XYZ file of C-alpha atoms in Angstrom:
466
model
C 14.092 71.079 -16.684
C 15.582 74.579 -16.720
C 18.056 73.440 -14.052
C 19.175 70.470 -16.183
C 19.533 72.755 -19.218
C 21.669 75.220 -17.223
C 23.849 72.399 -15.895
C 24.346 71.038 -19.414
C 25.244 74.490 -20.721
C 27.763 74.986 -17.905
C 29.345 71.567 -18.579
C 29.751 72.314 -22.291
C 31.293 75.708 -21.514
C 33.728 74.079 -19.082
C 34.739 71.458 -21.658
C 35.379 74.113 -24.292
C 37.424 76.131 -21.797
C 39.511 73.141 -20.740
C 40.071 72.119 -24.351
C 41.224 75.630 -25.200
C 43.464 75.765 -22.132
C 45.076 72.444 -23.043
C 45.559 73.556 -26.648
C 47.289 76.738 -25.449
C 49.477 74.755 -23.052
C 50.600 72.177 -25.611
C 49.826 73.591 -29.094
C 50.239 71.111 -31.978
C 52.483 68.886 -29.910
C 52.419 66.009 -32.355
C 52.563 67.847 -35.696
C 55.733 65.958 -36.598
C 56.743 66.578 -40.186
C 60.342 65.533 -39.585
C 62.103 63.397 -36.993
C 65.792 63.525 -36.075
C 68.228 61.313 -34.217
C 68.794 63.225 -30.975
C 71.849 63.608 -28.753
C 72.181 65.169 -25.269
C 71.699 68.925 -25.047
C 73.119 69.422 -21.527
C 75.941 67.737 -19.574
C 76.105 68.040 -15.775
C 79.607 67.145 -14.565
C 80.359 65.720 -11.131
C 83.401 64.444 -9.249
C 82.934 60.822 -10.376
C 80.782 60.987 -13.473
C 78.264 63.002 -15.421
C 74.555 63.274 -16.182
C 73.608 63.881 -19.823
C 70.150 65.344 -20.424
C 68.174 65.457 -23.679
C 66.085 68.533 -24.472
C 62.550 67.470 -23.517
C 61.216 70.475 -25.471
C 62.289 68.770 -28.721
C 59.043 68.208 -30.701
C 59.251 64.403 -30.763
C 59.914 64.134 -27.005
C 57.239 66.719 -26.212
C 54.758 64.786 -28.369
C 55.523 61.590 -26.446
C 55.278 63.336 -23.085
C 58.658 62.049 -21.883
C 62.162 63.234 -21.049
C 65.402 61.272 -21.267
C 68.729 61.201 -19.430
C 71.935 59.168 -19.381
C 73.986 58.615 -16.204
C 77.689 57.783 -16.563
C 79.118 56.707 -13.199
C 82.857 56.079 -12.954
C 84.451 53.247 -10.961
C 83.767 53.739 -7.229
C 81.307 56.474 -8.128
C 78.155 56.889 -6.026
C 75.093 58.551 -7.521
C 73.594 60.187 -4.441
C 69.953 59.502 -3.491
C 67.311 61.515 -5.312
C 63.691 61.169 -6.390
C 61.655 62.538 -9.283
C 58.074 63.689 -9.826
C 57.345 61.069 -12.486
C 57.394 57.354 -13.127
C 60.795 56.265 -14.440
C 62.036 53.256 -16.404
C 65.796 52.729 -16.616
C 68.089 50.402 -18.554
C 71.658 49.445 -17.637
C 73.500 49.880 -20.935
C 76.959 49.042 -19.565
C 78.712 47.903 -16.412
C 77.634 46.539 -13.059
C 77.018 47.867 -9.589
C 74.586 48.245 -6.715
C 71.214 49.961 -6.519
C 69.146 50.936 -3.516
C 65.648 52.376 -3.155
C 63.929 53.830 -0.128
C 60.191 53.209 -0.384
C 58.103 55.258 2.079
C 56.724 53.229 4.986
C 58.716 50.065 4.255
C 60.918 48.362 6.842
C 64.710 48.091 6.837
C 64.899 44.409 5.888
C 68.686 44.300 5.404
C 70.438 43.981 8.784
C 74.138 43.619 9.431
C 74.274 42.163 12.928
C 72.755 39.084 14.508
C 72.862 40.843 17.889
C 70.629 43.674 16.691
C 67.951 44.319 19.301
C 64.201 44.591 18.468
C 62.447 47.945 18.693
C 61.038 47.349 22.160
C 64.543 46.816 23.502
C 66.074 49.965 22.069
C 65.869 51.959 25.287
C 67.862 49.243 27.020
C 70.246 49.167 24.005
C 70.856 52.927 24.280
C 71.940 52.457 27.883
C 74.539 49.799 27.070
C 78.243 50.388 27.112
C 80.312 51.602 24.142
C 81.757 48.136 23.475
C 78.288 46.528 23.251
C 76.960 49.359 21.103
C 79.786 48.849 18.599
C 78.279 45.445 17.762
C 75.389 47.240 16.071
C 76.388 48.186 12.526
C 73.548 49.107 10.203
C 70.133 48.281 8.859
C 68.567 49.633 5.689
C 66.116 48.920 2.907
C 66.802 46.497 0.064
C 70.010 46.705 -1.989
C 70.257 44.913 -5.346
C 73.064 43.977 -7.723
C 72.533 45.418 -11.191
C 74.296 44.549 -14.456
C 74.160 45.245 -18.160
C 70.726 44.460 -19.575
C 68.776 45.136 -16.379
C 65.585 47.155 -16.743
C 64.582 49.015 -13.564
C 61.119 50.378 -12.742
C 60.900 53.265 -10.269
C 57.722 54.865 -8.961
C 57.387 58.642 -8.364
C 58.771 59.990 -5.101
C 60.949 56.937 -4.358
C 64.530 57.860 -3.439
C 67.105 55.880 -5.430
C 70.906 55.600 -5.475
C 73.501 53.729 -7.588
C 77.089 52.636 -6.925
C 79.620 51.448 -9.514
C 81.614 48.568 -8.041
C 83.135 47.540 -11.380
C 86.161 48.788 -13.298
C 84.379 50.177 -16.364
C 81.864 53.039 -16.298
C 78.326 52.165 -15.209
C 75.996 53.625 -17.870
C 72.266 53.885 -17.136
C 69.680 55.464 -19.437
C 66.286 56.530 -18.105
C 62.986 57.685 -19.550
C 60.698 59.879 -17.411
C 56.961 59.808 -18.110
C 56.101 63.509 -17.811
C 52.576 62.977 -19.160
C 51.780 60.386 -16.494
C 48.692 60.877 -14.338
C 51.055 60.516 -11.368
C 52.922 63.699 -12.271
C 50.937 66.447 -10.576
C 53.350 69.216 -11.640
C 54.084 70.579 -15.114
C 55.700 68.696 -17.986
C 59.247 69.269 -16.766
C 61.577 66.691 -15.212
C 62.294 67.738 -11.634
C 64.888 65.745 -9.687
C 64.832 66.316 -5.916
C 68.218 65.664 -4.291
C 68.522 64.293 -0.763
C 72.305 64.742 -0.806
C 74.856 66.511 -2.966
C 74.061 69.379 -5.307
C 74.062 70.450 -8.933
C 76.268 73.546 -9.342
C 75.067 74.087 -12.941
C 71.390 74.223 -11.974
C 68.407 72.813 -13.849
C 69.527 74.171 -17.207
C 66.781 72.246 -19.039
C 64.018 74.366 -17.478
C 62.975 77.262 -19.693
C 61.954 80.646 -18.321
C 63.625 80.085 -14.962
C 66.618 81.982 -13.640
C 69.369 79.449 -13.171
C 71.393 79.084 -10.008
C 72.993 76.076 -8.323
C 70.497 73.362 -7.471
C 70.962 72.411 -3.820
C 69.675 69.445 -1.857
C 66.408 69.511 0.060
C 68.070 70.050 3.446
C 69.577 73.334 2.224
C 66.158 74.970 2.277
C 65.539 74.297 5.964
C 67.093 76.205 8.841
C 69.970 74.245 10.471
C 68.227 74.423 13.838
C 65.113 72.746 12.373
C 67.259 69.908 10.989
C 69.068 69.566 14.317
C 65.763 69.287 16.193
C 64.239 66.827 13.719
C 67.226 64.447 13.715
C 68.281 65.021 17.358
C 71.786 66.041 16.255
C 74.069 68.999 16.898
C 74.008 72.143 14.768
C 77.335 71.456 13.057
C 76.193 68.046 11.800
C 72.934 69.619 10.628
C 74.912 72.103 8.539
C 76.920 69.223 7.021
C 73.681 67.684 5.769
C 73.080 70.832 3.746
C 76.237 70.299 1.618
C 76.651 74.078 1.440
C 80.408 73.993 0.750
C 80.342 70.767 -1.263
C 81.103 71.138 -4.980
C 81.384 67.462 -5.888
C 78.014 67.359 -7.654
C 75.549 64.459 -7.569
C 78.033 61.668 -8.347
C 80.795 61.456 -5.743
C 83.811 59.169 -5.411
C 83.755 56.711 -2.512
C 86.971 56.597 -0.497
C 87.773 53.171 0.925
C 85.389 50.197 1.022
C 81.689 50.778 0.360
C 80.139 49.156 3.424
C 76.539 48.346 2.623
C 74.705 45.114 3.342
C 74.403 43.342 0.019
C 72.779 40.096 -1.116
C 74.645 37.242 -2.879
C 75.255 37.713 -6.580
C 72.733 36.161 -8.936
C 73.532 32.518 -9.450
C 74.970 32.240 -5.926
C 71.595 32.233 -4.168
C 69.957 29.006 -2.988
C 67.626 27.507 -5.613
C 64.613 27.568 -3.278
C 65.099 31.272 -2.629
C 65.351 31.967 -6.369
C 62.114 30.120 -7.031
C 59.984 30.960 -4.003
C 61.363 34.302 -2.851
C 61.714 35.027 0.869
C 58.316 33.704 1.933
C 56.841 37.175 2.439
C 53.629 38.229 0.778
C 54.501 40.504 -2.152
C 53.645 44.117 -1.393
C 54.908 47.432 -2.725
C 57.820 46.955 -0.316
C 58.874 43.563 -1.707
C 57.646 43.817 -5.306
C 60.212 43.009 -7.983
C 61.337 46.073 -9.888
C 64.259 44.677 -11.932
C 64.363 42.249 -14.864
C 67.158 41.457 -17.332
C 66.595 41.686 -21.084
C 70.066 40.665 -22.299
C 69.612 36.885 -22.024
C 68.806 35.464 -25.495
C 67.409 32.290 -23.898
C 64.497 34.397 -22.590
C 63.856 36.141 -25.922
C 60.399 36.391 -27.440
C 61.840 36.193 -30.975
C 65.155 34.406 -31.568
C 66.945 33.509 -34.807
C 70.655 32.630 -34.437
C 71.551 34.026 -37.892
C 69.551 37.230 -37.438
C 69.251 38.186 -33.759
C 66.622 38.393 -31.051
C 63.911 40.598 -29.532
C 62.855 40.565 -25.867
C 59.893 42.416 -24.420
C 59.163 43.398 -20.837
C 55.605 44.285 -19.858
C 53.338 44.120 -16.814
C 52.788 40.379 -17.276
C 56.531 39.847 -16.715
C 57.041 42.626 -14.157
C 53.736 43.539 -12.424
C 55.018 46.892 -11.092
C 54.932 48.169 -14.698
C 51.138 48.131 -14.458
C 51.456 50.869 -11.848
C 53.950 53.075 -13.724
C 52.349 52.355 -17.138
C 55.610 51.855 -19.023
C 57.218 48.862 -20.765
C 60.398 48.033 -22.686
C 61.795 46.104 -25.630
C 65.393 44.973 -26.159
C 66.616 44.242 -29.680
C 69.842 42.823 -31.088
C 70.246 42.067 -34.802
C 73.185 41.197 -37.065
C 74.326 43.043 -40.163
C 71.730 43.084 -42.969
C 69.037 41.689 -40.689
C 65.770 43.621 -40.804
C 62.921 44.156 -38.379
C 59.850 44.004 -40.603
C 57.805 47.236 -40.933
C 55.545 47.693 -37.905
C 53.775 50.291 -35.793
C 52.939 50.680 -32.109
C 49.191 50.373 -31.699
C 48.833 51.921 -28.233
C 52.111 53.594 -27.255
C 54.869 55.973 -28.218
C 58.337 54.398 -28.324
C 61.635 56.056 -27.372
C 64.404 54.127 -29.157
C 67.941 54.408 -27.729
C 70.927 52.848 -29.506
C 73.307 50.991 -27.167
C 75.627 49.475 -29.819
C 76.246 49.701 -33.554
C 74.372 51.435 -36.334
C 71.194 50.925 -38.335
C 69.199 52.475 -41.154
C 65.681 53.508 -40.125
C 62.708 54.691 -42.111
C 59.659 56.125 -40.310
C 56.355 57.040 -42.009
C 53.641 59.244 -40.486
C 49.843 59.326 -40.777
C 50.066 61.459 -43.921
C 52.096 58.797 -45.709
C 55.228 60.975 -45.544
C 58.652 59.593 -44.725
C 59.548 61.710 -41.677
C 62.885 59.965 -41.071
C 65.216 58.152 -43.435
C 68.696 57.908 -42.033
C 71.302 56.326 -39.816
C 71.121 56.023 -36.034
C 74.272 55.311 -34.033
C 75.375 54.383 -30.526
C 74.286 56.949 -27.938
C 71.540 58.502 -30.097
C 67.801 58.290 -29.581
C 64.766 58.760 -31.752
C 61.054 58.687 -30.961
C 58.632 56.537 -32.957
C 55.203 58.071 -32.244
C 52.080 55.932 -31.863
C 50.836 54.656 -35.223
C 53.962 55.743 -37.149
C 55.350 52.788 -39.137
C 59.063 51.994 -38.790
C 61.521 49.589 -40.390
C 65.015 48.896 -39.014
C 67.985 47.401 -40.896
C 71.367 46.776 -39.241
C 74.321 48.331 -41.121
C 77.060 47.350 -38.629
C 78.177 43.897 -37.465
C 75.648 44.120 -34.661
C 72.936 46.644 -33.885
C 71.542 46.702 -30.345
C 68.909 49.018 -28.937
C 66.326 49.446 -26.194
C 62.846 50.896 -26.626
C 60.887 52.483 -23.795
C 57.134 52.447 -24.471
C 54.437 54.594 -22.878
C 52.077 51.718 -22.112
C 52.425 48.875 -19.616
C 51.399 46.406 -22.336
C 52.421 47.974 -25.621
C 51.186 46.213 -28.750
C 52.657 46.199 -32.247
C 51.113 45.512 -35.636
C 53.256 44.443 -38.591
C 52.790 45.435 -42.220
C 54.508 42.392 -43.727
C 54.943 38.802 -42.558
C 52.993 35.784 -41.423
C 51.017 37.598 -38.703
C 50.776 40.972 -40.460
C 47.771 43.107 -41.340
C 48.308 42.296 -45.029
C 48.220 38.563 -44.282
C 44.875 39.034 -42.545
C 43.214 40.788 -45.480
C 41.206 38.916 -48.141
C 42.905 38.706 -51.534
C 39.970 40.588 -53.062
C 40.646 43.566 -50.790
C 44.336 43.629 -51.738
C 43.596 43.200 -55.460
C 41.084 46.037 -55.583
C 42.775 48.297 -53.045
C 46.125 48.376 -54.875
C 44.917 47.646 -58.423
C 47.128 44.586 -58.810
C 46.460 41.157 -60.260
C 45.361 38.210 -58.077
C 48.783 36.621 -58.677
C 50.590 39.735 -57.457
C 48.231 39.941 -54.471
C 49.181 36.380 -53.516
C 52.867 37.290 -53.588
C 52.230 40.373 -51.432
C 50.280 38.305 -48.949
C 52.268 35.060 -48.777
C 55.894 35.696 -49.866
C 57.195 36.777 -46.444
C 56.969 33.829 -44.074
C 58.717 35.376 -41.059
C 56.789 37.225 -38.371
C 59.309 39.831 -37.177
C 62.934 39.341 -38.305
C 64.126 38.690 -41.845
C 67.148 39.136 -44.146
C 67.215 42.479 -45.933
C 68.113 41.023 -49.342
C 67.292 43.159 -52.376
C 64.095 43.070 -54.455
C 65.893 41.176 -57.253
C 65.933 38.041 -55.087
C 62.144 38.002 -54.891
C 59.824 36.389 -57.416
C 57.867 33.339 -56.432
C 56.379 32.344 -53.054
C 58.848 30.549 -50.818
C 58.353 27.291 -48.960
C 58.375 27.583 -45.185
C 61.630 26.398 -43.617
C 61.800 24.558 -40.340
């Protein structure tokens, strides 16, 4: 009995200690009395583009446990392979190009020569003449075409690269889940570069002396690299990019010779429907889905706009990284009815146009009432109610949510919380007449999108339109 009592006492002491430690680490993270539309705080310039980083110490980002970055890759620009310590969800805001990932332990399924010899014949292949060896070109892991509207899921530690093969800049925005259970470091975004460098250093890290951020190979001795890759010392030193000041986005000279699949719409119908016949594993799992096709929208009204969601039911890999996304596009004076996220924080990034937003916190205070414009972001914390109204010809945005299956509740509309309450609760709760309670409950027939006409147009319950 004494032993059980001592064990219980120790457990309670440990819990108190851990709670205190956590509180000291992240004190009052979500005491958000005011929200602001945020813009990048740091710009890292490279030869063929730039990386724009938001300050992840900003209270609303720190509360959500995420960081945010925007990659602008010029025509023929190559974002060199890197990996991060967190799960990442990206959205292609503009342009088109190629993307490649290198997943540990997976085979090189893209091969460029029908005469390529199997592994057991490689010794014989190495002994062949120069002319025969020239028939072998390359083999590598999967390469995908990406375009505007694509949402890309990336797991921690997976090396990823992008190439802009179009004429306009390729713009990709990414959210990094710093609070994820898969991040075993601190709550700082930490990109690890396989190639290239960052002459400006990781300027977003506080309390760290800044110097140029070099690639991983730079930390090893050249002789170690030479031995590991079976190459000469000079080539090993080249891998370290010691004298290379082009940054992390470099310009490709000449053709970009990678093995690429047919463009979407040019693939055989059977392949589109059934895949390649392989059992889906982490190596072959889909990680890209497009949210810019209105025909696949979850909510669509031609006069108002559309909303499309992407969760783990649509893209199973999201179950692993525990993130999801929503794409919205509404016309001028259209409104997204007041709602809140039941089980997630939402990072809202504006891709086009402008809108008026109001956000209300748990204290009933309006913590944001203002305009958001293209290129800005704002966080809508879990439970905070938000209403959006387009003030430009078209307002388009993407929301990254910190749950694989984020759920929303609406305040007004046919499926809202007010619609689900008994009239007696509304009458007594707000001290209004039964007639007024009926109008509150039944006047708004839409579920999500509506016209933002003024209060003067309201009066009697409307009849549902087809």
